[in-house]
Amino acid sequence: MKELKAFFKVRTTYMGIMAAIMFQLIFFSVWLTAYKGVQDRTDHLSIGVVNEDQKNEMDIAKELGQTLPFQVKQYSTFKKASREMDERKIEMIIHIPANFTSSLKSEERPSIYYWINQANATSSKTMMEQVAKQVNHELNEKVFLLQKAAGTAMFEQKLQEMPLEQPVAQAIEEAVQSAIASIDPEPVEGVIKKTNAAEEFSANLVPLMVIISSFAGAMVMIMQIHEAATTIRSAYSKWRLFFARQLINVGVAFLLPFLTISLMKLFAVTSQEPFGMIYLFQAIMFLSFLTFAQVFVFLFGNLGMVFNILALSLQLVTSGVLVSRELLAKGYHALAPFLPATYGADGYYAIVFGGNSSILKENIWYLLLITGITFLLAIGAVAVWRDSSKEKVRPQGTSVVK
């Protein structure tokens, strides 16, 4: 077919086929290597323990540090632990209240509180809930055995001290054993408290959705503008085209937040930050995505699309929206601070779930830094380009002397 042959005479046909192939190769390679062995790296996660019960004879905090497959940090105050959890330095707080031992020795049922930060990767939140239930179950088993052993020993000692006949003593002992058997097998109540929680489950998807839509949109936009610039580059200098493209980037970056915020309102996604802060963060995040994506296009032309596909995959993996960054393979964890999606995801966790407004401001500065660096790299790439507009057109009627 002539039409088919015509398609394969155009370079963009091969670029499209290559894009489909590279998406498969890159996503499989990146995701499967990044998440391989995640379950073996749980010791990279941290749990805080606040023990306000100074009379705790079992030393629960010490035992947790020895048995849990996580880094266990002990805090003197709940306020300090809560602040570090809001900063996502720890995944959960195990809070032992001051009246734990006294309640255990009385008829009251003591409680241990497990505080889990919801402004985190879904996998980490689920893992922490399972850990909280497991810790409380094991603690109940231990407390129950201790209570049973202590009660039995006490009554046996009292019986030996009393001058009772053997049948009477045996009857009393059987009654005591029956009473001990009725001890509550779960004397400790485990209370799971979720901080920074959102009402709708769909809110958990917002950070991931924003990262995908923003960077994928930036990729496509940069490629299309590059194609447009290629068609008109003979009419304008390379620097005029370059700065015109940057003006388009800035204009779109500061218009897009109106759509983002409107969609969040439309789908009832609540936010914990004021409109101005959300607007500024989204604008700078998208601008950083644009400048990041355009570097590869300036350096490699249409082949830059392959590097942007790789960048998309890497950012989805390392941003921490699917799996906590602490659980990733070492190389991916080290790469995360250099990618804008890392700060975009952290910022949107603060926007949707709240907890710590200072994180949002810090992430804005990091995004601005990435924007500045990638902008300078783009200038360097353009500097080595040949300027098509400077090619002189020979006047009509002149001839070349050989």
GROMACS .gro file of C-alpha atoms in nm, residues 46-54 56 59-68 70-82 84-85 90-97 112-115 131 135:
model
   49
   46SER     CA    1   1.044   0.484   6.195
   47ILE     CA    2   0.796   0.458   6.481
   48GLY     CA    3   0.792   0.692   6.779
   49VAL     CA    4   0.719   0.579   7.136
   50VAL     CA    5   0.603   0.820   7.405
   51ASN     CA    6   0.606   0.658   7.751
   52GLU     CA    7   0.444   0.883   8.010
   53ASP     CA    8   0.407   0.599   8.262
   54GLN     CA    9   0.719   0.612   8.478
   56ASN     CA   10   0.568   0.083   8.400
   59ASP     CA   11   0.922  -0.139   8.012
   60ILE     CA   12   0.705  -0.162   7.702
   61ALA     CA   13   0.905   0.100   7.515
   62LYS     CA   14   1.226  -0.101   7.545
   63GLU     CA   15   1.058  -0.424   7.438
   64LEU     CA   16   0.905  -0.257   7.132
   65GLY     CA   17   1.251  -0.146   7.025
   66GLN     CA   18   1.375  -0.504   7.046
   67THR     CA   19   1.083  -0.677   6.874
   68LEU     CA   20   0.948  -0.441   6.605
   70PHE     CA   21   1.130  -0.076   6.247
   71GLN     CA   22   1.347   0.203   6.380
   72VAL     CA   23   1.196   0.285   6.719
   73LYS     CA   24   1.257   0.638   6.850
   74GLN     CA   25   1.168   0.731   7.206
   75TYR     CA   26   1.033   1.079   7.281
   76SER     CA   27   0.999   1.255   7.612
   77THR     CA   28   0.684   1.444   7.510
   78PHE     CA   29   0.392   1.368   7.283
   79LYS     CA   30   0.409   1.721   7.140
   80LYS     CA   31   0.759   1.668   7.000
   81ALA     CA   32   0.669   1.327   6.857
   82SER     CA   33   0.353   1.469   6.699
   84GLU     CA   34   0.796   1.503   6.380
   85MET     CA   35   0.510   1.284   6.259
   90ILE     CA   36   0.804   0.897   6.169
   91GLU     CA   37   0.510   0.690   6.052
   92MET     CA   38   0.327   0.627   6.381
   93ILE     CA   39   0.332   0.717   6.751
   94ILE     CA   40   0.270   0.459   7.023
   95HIS     CA   41   0.151   0.657   7.324
   96ILE     CA   42   0.157   0.494   7.670
   97PRO     CA   43  -0.041   0.723   7.904
  112ILE     CA   44  -0.254   0.244   7.462
  113TYR     CA   45  -0.295   0.493   7.179
  114TYR     CA   46  -0.163   0.438   6.826
  115TRP     CA   47  -0.147   0.761   6.629
  131VAL     CA   48   0.141  -0.316   6.319
  135VAL     CA   49   0.153  -0.492   6.891
   0.00000   0.00000   0.00000
